[in-house]
PDB file of C-alpha atoms in Angstrom:
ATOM      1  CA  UNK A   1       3.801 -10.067   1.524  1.00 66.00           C
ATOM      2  CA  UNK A   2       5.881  -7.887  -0.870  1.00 75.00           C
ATOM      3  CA  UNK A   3       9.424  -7.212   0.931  1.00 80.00           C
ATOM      4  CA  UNK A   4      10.058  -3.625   2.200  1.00 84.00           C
ATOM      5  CA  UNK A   5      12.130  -1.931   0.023  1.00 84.00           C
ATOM      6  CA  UNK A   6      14.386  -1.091   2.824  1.00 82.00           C
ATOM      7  CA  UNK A   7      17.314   0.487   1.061  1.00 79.00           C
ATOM      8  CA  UNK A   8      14.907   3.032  -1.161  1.00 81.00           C
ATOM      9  CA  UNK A   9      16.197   6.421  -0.026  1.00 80.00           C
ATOM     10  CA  UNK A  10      14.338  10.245   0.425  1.00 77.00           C
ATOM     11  CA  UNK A  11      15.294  12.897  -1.088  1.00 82.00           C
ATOM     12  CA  UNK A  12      16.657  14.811   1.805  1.00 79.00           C
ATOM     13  CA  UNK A  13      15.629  18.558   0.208  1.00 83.00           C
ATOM     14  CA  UNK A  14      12.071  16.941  -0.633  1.00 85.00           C
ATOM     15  CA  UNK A  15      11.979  15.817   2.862  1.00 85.00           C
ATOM     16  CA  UNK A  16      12.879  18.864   4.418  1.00 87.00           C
ATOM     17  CA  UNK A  17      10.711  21.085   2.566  1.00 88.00           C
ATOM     18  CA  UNK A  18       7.714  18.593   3.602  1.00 88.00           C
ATOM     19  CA  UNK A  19       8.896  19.135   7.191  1.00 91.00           C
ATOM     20  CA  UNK A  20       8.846  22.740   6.757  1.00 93.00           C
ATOM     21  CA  UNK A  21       5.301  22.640   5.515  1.00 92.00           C
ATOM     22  CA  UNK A  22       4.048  19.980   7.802  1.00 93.00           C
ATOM     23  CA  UNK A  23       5.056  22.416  10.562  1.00 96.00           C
ATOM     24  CA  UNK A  24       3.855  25.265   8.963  1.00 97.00           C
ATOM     25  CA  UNK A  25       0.408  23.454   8.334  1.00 96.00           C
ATOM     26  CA  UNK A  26       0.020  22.668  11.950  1.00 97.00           C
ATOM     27  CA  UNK A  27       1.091  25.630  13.399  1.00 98.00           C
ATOM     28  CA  UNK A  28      -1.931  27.225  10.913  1.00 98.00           C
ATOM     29  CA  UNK A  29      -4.448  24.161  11.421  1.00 97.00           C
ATOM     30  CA  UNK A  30      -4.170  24.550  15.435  1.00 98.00           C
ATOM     31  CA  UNK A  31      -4.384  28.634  15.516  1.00 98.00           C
ATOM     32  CA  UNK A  32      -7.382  28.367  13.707  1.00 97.00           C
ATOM     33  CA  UNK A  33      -8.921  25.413  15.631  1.00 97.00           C
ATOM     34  CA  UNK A  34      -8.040  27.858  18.991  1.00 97.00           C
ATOM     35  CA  UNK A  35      -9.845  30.597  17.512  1.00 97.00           C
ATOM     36  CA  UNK A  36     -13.172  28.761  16.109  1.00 96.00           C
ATOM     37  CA  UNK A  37     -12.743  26.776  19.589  1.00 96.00           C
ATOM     38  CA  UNK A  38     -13.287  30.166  21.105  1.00 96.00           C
ATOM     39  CA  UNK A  39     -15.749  32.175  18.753  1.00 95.00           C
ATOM     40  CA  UNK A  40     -17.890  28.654  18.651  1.00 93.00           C
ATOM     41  CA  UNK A  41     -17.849  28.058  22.720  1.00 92.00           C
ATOM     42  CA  UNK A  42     -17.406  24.487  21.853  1.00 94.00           C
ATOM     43  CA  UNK A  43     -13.636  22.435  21.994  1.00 95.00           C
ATOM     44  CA  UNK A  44     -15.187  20.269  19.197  1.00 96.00           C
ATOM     45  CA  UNK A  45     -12.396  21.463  16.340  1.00 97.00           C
ATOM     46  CA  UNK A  46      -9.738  21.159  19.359  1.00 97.00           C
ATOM     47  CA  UNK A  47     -10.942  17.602  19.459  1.00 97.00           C
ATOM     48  CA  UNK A  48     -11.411  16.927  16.239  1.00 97.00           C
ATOM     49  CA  UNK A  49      -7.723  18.262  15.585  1.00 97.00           C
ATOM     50  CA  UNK A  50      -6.825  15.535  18.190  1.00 97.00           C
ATOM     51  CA  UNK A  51      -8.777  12.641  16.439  1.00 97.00           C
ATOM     52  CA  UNK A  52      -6.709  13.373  13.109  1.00 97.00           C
ATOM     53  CA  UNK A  53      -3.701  13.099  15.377  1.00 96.00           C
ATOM     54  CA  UNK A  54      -5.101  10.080  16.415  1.00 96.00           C
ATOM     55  CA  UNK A  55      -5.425   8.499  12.964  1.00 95.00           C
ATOM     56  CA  UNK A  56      -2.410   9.557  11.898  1.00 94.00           C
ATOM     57  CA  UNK A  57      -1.438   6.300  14.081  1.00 92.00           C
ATOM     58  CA  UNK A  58      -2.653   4.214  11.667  1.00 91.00           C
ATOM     59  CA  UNK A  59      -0.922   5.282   8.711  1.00 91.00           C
ATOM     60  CA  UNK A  60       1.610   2.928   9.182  1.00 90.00           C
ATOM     61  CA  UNK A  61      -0.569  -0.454   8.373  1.00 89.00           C
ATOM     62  CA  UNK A  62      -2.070   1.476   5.317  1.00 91.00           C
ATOM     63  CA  UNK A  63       1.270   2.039   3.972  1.00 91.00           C
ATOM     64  CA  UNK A  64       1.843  -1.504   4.255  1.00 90.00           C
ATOM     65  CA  UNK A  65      -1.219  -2.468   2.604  1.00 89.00           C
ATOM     66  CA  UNK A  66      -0.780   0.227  -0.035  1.00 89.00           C
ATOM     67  CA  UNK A  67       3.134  -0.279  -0.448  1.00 89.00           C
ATOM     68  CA  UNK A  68       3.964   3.130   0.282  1.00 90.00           C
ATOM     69  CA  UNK A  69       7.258   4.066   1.761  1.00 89.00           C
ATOM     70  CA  UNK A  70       8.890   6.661   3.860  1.00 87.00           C
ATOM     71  CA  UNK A  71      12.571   5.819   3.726  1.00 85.00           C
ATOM     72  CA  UNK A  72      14.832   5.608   7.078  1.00 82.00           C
ATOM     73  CA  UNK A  73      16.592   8.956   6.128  1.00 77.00           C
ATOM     74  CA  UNK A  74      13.376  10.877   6.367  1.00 79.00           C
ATOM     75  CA  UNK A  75      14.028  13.988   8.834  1.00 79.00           C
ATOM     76  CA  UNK A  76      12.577  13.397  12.620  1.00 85.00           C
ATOM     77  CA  UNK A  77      11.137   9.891  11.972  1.00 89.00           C
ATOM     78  CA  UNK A  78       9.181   9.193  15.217  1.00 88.00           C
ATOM     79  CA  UNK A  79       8.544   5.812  15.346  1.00 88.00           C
ATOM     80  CA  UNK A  80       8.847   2.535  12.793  1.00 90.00           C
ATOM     81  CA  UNK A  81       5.530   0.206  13.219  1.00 89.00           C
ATOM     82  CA  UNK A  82       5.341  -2.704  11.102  1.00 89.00           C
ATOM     83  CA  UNK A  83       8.844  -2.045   9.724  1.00 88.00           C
ATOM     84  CA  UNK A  84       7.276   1.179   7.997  1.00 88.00           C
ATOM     85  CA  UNK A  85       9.268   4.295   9.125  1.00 88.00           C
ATOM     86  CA  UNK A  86       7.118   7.644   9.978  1.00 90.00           C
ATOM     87  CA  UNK A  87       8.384  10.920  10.178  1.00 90.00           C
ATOM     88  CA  UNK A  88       7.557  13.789  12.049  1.00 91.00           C
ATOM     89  CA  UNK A  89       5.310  15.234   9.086  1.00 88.00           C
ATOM     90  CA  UNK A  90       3.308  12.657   8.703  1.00 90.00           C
ATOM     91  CA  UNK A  91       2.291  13.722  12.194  1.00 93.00           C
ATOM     92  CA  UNK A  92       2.005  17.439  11.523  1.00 95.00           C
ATOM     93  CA  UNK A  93      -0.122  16.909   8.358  1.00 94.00           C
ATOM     94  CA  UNK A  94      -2.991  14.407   9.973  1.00 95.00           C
ATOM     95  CA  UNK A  95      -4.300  16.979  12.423  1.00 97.00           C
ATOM     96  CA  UNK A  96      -5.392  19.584   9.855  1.00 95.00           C
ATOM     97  CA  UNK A  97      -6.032  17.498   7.078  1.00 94.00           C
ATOM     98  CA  UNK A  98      -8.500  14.009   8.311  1.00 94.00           C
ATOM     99  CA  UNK A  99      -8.842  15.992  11.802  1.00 96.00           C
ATOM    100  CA  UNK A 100     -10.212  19.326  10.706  1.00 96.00           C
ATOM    101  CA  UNK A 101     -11.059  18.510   7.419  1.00 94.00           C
ATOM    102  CA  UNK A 102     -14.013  16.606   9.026  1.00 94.00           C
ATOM    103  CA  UNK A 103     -14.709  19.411  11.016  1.00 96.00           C
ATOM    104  CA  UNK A 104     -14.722  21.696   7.736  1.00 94.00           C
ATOM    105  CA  UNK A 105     -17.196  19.081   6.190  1.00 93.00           C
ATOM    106  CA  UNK A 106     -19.294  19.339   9.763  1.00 94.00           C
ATOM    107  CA  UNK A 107     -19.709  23.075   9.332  1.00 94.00           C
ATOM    108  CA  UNK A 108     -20.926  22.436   6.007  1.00 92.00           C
ATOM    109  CA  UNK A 109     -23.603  19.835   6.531  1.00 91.00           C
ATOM    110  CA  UNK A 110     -24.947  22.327   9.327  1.00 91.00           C
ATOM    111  CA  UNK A 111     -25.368  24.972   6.688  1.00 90.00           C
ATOM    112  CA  UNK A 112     -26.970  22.950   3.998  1.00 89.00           C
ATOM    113  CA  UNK A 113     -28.379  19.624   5.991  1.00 85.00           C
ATOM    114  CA  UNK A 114     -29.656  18.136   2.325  1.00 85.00           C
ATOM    115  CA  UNK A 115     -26.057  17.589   2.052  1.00 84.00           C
ATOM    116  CA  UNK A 116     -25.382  19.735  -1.571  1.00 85.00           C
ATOM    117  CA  UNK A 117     -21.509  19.860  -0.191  1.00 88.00           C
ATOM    118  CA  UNK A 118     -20.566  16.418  -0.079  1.00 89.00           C
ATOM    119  CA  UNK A 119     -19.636  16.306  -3.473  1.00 91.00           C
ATOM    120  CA  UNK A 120     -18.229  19.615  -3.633  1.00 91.00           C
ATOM    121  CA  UNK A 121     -16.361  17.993  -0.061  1.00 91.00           C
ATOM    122  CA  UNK A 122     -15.177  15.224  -2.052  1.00 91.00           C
ATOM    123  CA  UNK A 123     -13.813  16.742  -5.132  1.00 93.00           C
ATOM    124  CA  UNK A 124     -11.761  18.962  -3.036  1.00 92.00           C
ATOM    125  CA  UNK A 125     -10.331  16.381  -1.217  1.00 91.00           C
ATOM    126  CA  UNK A 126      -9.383  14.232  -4.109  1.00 92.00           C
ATOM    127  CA  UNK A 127      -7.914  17.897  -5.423  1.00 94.00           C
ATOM    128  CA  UNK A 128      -5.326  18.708  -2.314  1.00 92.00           C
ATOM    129  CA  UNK A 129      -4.661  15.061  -2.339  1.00 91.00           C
ATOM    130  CA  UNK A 130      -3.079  15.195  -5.577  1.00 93.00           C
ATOM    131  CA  UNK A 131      -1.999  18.299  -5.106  1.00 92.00           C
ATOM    132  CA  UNK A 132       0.133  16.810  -1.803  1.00 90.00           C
ATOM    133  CA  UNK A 133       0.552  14.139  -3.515  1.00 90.00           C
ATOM    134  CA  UNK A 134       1.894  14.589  -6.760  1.00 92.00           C
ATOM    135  CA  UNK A 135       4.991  16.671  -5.695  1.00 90.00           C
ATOM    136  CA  UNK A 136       5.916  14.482  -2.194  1.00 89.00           C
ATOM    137  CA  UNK A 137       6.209  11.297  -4.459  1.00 89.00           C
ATOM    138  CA  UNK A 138       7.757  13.341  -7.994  1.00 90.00           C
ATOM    139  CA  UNK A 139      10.311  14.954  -5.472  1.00 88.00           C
ATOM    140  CA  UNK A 140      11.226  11.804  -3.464  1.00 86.00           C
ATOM    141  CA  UNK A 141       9.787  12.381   0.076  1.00 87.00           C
ATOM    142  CA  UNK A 142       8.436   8.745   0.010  1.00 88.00           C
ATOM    143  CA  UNK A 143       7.629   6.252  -2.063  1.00 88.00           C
ATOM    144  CA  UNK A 144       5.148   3.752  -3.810  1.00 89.00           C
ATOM    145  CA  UNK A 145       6.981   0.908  -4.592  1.00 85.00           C
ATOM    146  CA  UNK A 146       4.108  -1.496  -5.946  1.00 81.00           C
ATOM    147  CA  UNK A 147       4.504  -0.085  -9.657  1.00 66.00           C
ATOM    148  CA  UNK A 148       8.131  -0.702  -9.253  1.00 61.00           C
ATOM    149  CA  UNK A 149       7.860  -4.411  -9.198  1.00 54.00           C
ATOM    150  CA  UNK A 150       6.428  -6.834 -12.015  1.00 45.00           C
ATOM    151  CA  UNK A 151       4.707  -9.710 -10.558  1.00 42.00           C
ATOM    152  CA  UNK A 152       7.501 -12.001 -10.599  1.00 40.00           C
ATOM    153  CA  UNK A 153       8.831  -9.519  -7.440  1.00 41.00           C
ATOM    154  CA  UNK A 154      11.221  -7.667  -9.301  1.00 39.00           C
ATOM    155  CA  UNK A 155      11.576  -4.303  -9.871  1.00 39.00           C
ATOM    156  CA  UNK A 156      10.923  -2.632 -13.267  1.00 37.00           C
ATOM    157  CA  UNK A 157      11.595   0.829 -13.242  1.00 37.00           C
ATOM    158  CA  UNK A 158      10.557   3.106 -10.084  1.00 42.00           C
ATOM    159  CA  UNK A 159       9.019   6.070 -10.587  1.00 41.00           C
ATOM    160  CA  UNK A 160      10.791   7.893  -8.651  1.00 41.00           C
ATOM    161  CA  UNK A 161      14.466   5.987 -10.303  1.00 39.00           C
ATOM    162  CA  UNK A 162      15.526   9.363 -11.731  1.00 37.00           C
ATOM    163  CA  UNK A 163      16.418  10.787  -8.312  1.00 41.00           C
ATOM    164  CA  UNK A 164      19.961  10.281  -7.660  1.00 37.00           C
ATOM    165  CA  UNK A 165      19.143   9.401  -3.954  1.00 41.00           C
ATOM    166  CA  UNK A 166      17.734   5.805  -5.223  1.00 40.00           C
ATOM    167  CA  UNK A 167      20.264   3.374  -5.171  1.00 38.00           C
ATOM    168  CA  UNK A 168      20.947   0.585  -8.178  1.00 36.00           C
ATOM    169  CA  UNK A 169      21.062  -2.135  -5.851  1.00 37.00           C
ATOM    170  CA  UNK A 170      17.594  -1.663  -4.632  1.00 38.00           C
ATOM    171  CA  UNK A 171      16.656  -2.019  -8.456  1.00 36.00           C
ATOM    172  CA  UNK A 172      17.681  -5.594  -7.623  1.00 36.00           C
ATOM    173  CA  UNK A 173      15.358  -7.169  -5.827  1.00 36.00           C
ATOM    174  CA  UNK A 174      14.555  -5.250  -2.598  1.00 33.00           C
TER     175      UNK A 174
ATOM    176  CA  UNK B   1     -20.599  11.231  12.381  1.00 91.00           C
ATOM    177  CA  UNK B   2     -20.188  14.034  13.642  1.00 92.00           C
ATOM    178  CA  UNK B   3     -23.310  15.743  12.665  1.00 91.00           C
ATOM    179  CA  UNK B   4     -24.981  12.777  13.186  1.00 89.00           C
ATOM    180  CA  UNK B   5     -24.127  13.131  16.910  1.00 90.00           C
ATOM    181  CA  UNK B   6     -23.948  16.791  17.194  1.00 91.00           C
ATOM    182  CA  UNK B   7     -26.494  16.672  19.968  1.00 90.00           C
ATOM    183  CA  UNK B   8     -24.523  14.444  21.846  1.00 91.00           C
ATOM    184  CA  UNK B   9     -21.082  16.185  21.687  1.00 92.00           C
ATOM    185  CA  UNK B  10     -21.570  18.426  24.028  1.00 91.00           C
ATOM    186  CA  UNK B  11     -19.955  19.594  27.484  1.00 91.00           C
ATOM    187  CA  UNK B  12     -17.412  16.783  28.899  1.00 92.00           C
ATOM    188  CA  UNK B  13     -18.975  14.553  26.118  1.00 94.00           C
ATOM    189  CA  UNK B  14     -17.064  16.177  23.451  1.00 94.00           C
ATOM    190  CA  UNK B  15     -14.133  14.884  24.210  1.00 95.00           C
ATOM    191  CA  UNK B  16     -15.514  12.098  22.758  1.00 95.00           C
ATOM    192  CA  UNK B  17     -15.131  13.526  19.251  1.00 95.00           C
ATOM    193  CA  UNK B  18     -11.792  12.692  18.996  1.00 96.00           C
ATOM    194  CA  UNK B  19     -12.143   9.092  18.594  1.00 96.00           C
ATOM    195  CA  UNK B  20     -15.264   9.662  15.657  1.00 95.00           C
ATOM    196  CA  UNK B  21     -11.812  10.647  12.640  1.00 94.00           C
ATOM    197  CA  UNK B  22      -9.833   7.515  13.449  1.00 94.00           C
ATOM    198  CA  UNK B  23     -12.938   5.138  13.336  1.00 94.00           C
ATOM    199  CA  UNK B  24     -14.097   6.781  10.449  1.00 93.00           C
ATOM    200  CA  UNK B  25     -10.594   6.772   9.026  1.00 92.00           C
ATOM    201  CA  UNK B  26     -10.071   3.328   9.566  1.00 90.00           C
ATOM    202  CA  UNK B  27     -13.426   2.165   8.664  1.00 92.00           C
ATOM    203  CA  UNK B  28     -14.236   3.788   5.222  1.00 92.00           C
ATOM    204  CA  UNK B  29     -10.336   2.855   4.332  1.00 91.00           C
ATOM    205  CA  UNK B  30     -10.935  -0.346   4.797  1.00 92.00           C
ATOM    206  CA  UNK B  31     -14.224  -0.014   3.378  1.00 94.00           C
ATOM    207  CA  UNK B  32     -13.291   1.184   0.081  1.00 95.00           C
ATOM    208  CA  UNK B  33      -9.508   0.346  -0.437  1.00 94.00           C
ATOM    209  CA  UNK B  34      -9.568  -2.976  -0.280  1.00 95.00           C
ATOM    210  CA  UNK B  35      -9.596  -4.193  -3.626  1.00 96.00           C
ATOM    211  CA  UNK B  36      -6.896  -1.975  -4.260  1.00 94.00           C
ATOM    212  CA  UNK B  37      -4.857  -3.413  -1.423  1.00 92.00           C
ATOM    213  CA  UNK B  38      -5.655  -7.078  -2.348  1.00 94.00           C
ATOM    214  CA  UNK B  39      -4.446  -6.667  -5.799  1.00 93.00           C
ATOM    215  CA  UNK B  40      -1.226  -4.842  -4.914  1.00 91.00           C
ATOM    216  CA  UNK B  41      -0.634  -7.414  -2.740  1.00 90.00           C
ATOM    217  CA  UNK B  42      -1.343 -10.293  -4.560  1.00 90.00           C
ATOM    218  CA  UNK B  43       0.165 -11.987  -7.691  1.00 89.00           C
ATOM    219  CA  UNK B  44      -1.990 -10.430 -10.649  1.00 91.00           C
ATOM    220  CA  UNK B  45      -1.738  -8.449 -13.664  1.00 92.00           C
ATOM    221  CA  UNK B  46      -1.222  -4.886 -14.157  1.00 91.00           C
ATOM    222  CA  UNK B  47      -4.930  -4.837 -15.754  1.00 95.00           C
ATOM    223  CA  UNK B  48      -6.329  -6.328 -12.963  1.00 95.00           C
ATOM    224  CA  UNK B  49      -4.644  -4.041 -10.799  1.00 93.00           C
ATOM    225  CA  UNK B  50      -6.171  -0.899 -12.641  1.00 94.00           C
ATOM    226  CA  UNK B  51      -9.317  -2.895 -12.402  1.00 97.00           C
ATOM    227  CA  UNK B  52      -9.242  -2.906  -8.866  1.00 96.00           C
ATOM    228  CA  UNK B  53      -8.309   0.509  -8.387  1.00 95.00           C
ATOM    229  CA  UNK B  54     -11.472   1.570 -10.214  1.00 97.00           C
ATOM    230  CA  UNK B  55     -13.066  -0.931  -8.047  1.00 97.00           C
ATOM    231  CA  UNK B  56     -11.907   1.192  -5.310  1.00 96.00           C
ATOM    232  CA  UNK B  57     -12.939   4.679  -6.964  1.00 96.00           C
ATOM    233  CA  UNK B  58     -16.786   3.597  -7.848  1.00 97.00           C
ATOM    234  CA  UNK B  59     -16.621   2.016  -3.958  1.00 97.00           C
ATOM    235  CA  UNK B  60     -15.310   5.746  -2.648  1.00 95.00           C
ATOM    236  CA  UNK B  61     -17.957   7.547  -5.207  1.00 95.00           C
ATOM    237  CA  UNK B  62     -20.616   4.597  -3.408  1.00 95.00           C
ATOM    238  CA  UNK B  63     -19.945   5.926   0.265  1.00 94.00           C
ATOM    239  CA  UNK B  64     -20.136   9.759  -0.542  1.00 92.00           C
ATOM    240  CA  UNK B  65     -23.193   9.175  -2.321  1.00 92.00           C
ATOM    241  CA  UNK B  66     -24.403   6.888   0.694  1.00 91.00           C
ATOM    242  CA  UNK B  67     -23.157  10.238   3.468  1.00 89.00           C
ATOM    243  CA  UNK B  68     -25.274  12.380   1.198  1.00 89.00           C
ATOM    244  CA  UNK B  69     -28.525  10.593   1.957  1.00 89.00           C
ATOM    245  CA  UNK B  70     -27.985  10.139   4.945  1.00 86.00           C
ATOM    246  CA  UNK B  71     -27.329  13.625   5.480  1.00 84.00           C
ATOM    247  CA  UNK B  72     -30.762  14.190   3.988  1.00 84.00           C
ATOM    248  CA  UNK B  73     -32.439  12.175   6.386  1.00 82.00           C
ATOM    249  CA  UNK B  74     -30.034  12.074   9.221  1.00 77.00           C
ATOM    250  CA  UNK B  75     -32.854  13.877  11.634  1.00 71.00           C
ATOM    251  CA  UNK B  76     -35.895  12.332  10.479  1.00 69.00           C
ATOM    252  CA  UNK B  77     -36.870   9.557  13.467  1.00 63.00           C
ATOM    253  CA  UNK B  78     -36.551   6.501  12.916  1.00 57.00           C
ATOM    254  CA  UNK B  79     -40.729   5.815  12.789  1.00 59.00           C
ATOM    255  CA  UNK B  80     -40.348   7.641   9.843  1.00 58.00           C
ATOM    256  CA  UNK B  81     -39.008   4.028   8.052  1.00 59.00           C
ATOM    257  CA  UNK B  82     -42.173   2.399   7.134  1.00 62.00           C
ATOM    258  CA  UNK B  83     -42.801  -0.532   8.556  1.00 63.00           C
ATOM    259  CA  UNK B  84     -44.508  -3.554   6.682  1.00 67.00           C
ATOM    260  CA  UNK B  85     -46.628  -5.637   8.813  1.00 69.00           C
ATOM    261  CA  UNK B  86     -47.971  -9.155   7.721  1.00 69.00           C
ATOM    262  CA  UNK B  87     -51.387  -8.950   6.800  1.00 64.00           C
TER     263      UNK B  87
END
């Protein structure tokens, strides 16, 4: 198993900012859950919100499978499982996005059941994945360290090395 | 799955569709990822790694083609499967 790169730092203002949304994104995920909870008669997107809460509880073994990494100086982290740090965020951000995104993709197979938005469903998703992703790992609010490392187990060149926050000795062998 | 068991979420019983995002989370990740995570975790080349995330790309593509049909047919009874009886 490839070590953790345990000294691999955040960027603190990248981290933040996530925080910031994260909360924002929940606060906006759950109001709108309430209000289709009420205008539907049915608690289904209150549960469904739930159930991405739930599975944000397993992010932590995918990160280990996937070698991604939220560094110890992330704001608010809540827990460590599996020696994989998670922060608050990661929290805020399941809800909404695995949670009621199913829900979203439930309203639309009810209004067209031969299924002509799955791929429309799919595309999007891959879409607001890279567009979460692409500035959380070019800003330095985690981490993939598998393309850091050649196969011998040593690094060769992160990423996300031009962020001052990394430090050299990680860069020697984790 | 949950419009496969819309009829059954309702009243007290849709509490139980909180459980249906982290099975399916879990389940199509593991479904679909793991020749990514098997390579990243294993002692191979970088081609083999991009190899094996495509692998995991035509897998994902596989499963959203496989939700659309069964969207399609996701009501039709199960009689409806023809059934081949010797002769």
């Amino acid at each position: 198993v490839t070590p953790l790169p345990v000294d691999l730092q955040a960027n603190a203002a990248a981290s933040l900012w996530f925080l910031a949304g994260g909360a924002l994104f929940f606060v906006v995920s759950l109001s709108w859950a309430v209000h289709r909870t009420r205008t539907s008669h049915s608690a289904l997107p209150l549960f469904a919100l739930a159930g991405g809460l739930l599975a944000s509880f397993a992010e932590a073994w995918i990160d280990r499978i996937i070698q991604l990494w939220y560094p110890a100086e992330a704001p608010l982290v809540v827990f460590t499982v599996l020696g994989v740090h998670q922060p608050l965020w990661v929290q805020l951000y399941y809800p909404g996005f695995v949670g009621l995104g199913a829900y979203v993709t439930y309203l639309g197979l009810l209004r067209y059941p031969n299924g002509r938005l799955v791929w429309a469903t799919f595309l999007g998703i891959c879409v607001m994945d890279l567009a979460f992703e692409g500035p959380a790992t070019f800003f330095g609010a985690y981490h993939y360290y598998a393309s850091s490392r050649s196969n011998s187990g040593t690094t060769a060149g992160h990423s996300g090395s031009r962020r001052s926050t990394l430090p050299a000795r990680w860069s020697e062998g984790g | 799955l949950i419009f496969r068991f819309r009829h059954h979420l309702t009243g007290r019983s849709t509490a139980w569709a909180a459980l249906l995002p982290p099975l399916a989370y879990a389940g199509v990740y593991g479904a679909t990822a793991w020749p990514t995570a098997t390579a990243l975790n294993s002692d191979v080349s970088t081609p083999i790694r991009w190899g094996a995330a495509a692998l995991t790309m035509v897998l994902a593509v596989l499963v959203a083609t496989g939700l659309r049909t069964l969207a399609r047919h996701v009501d039709e009874p199960l009689t409806s499967v023809p059934v081949v009886t010797p002769a």
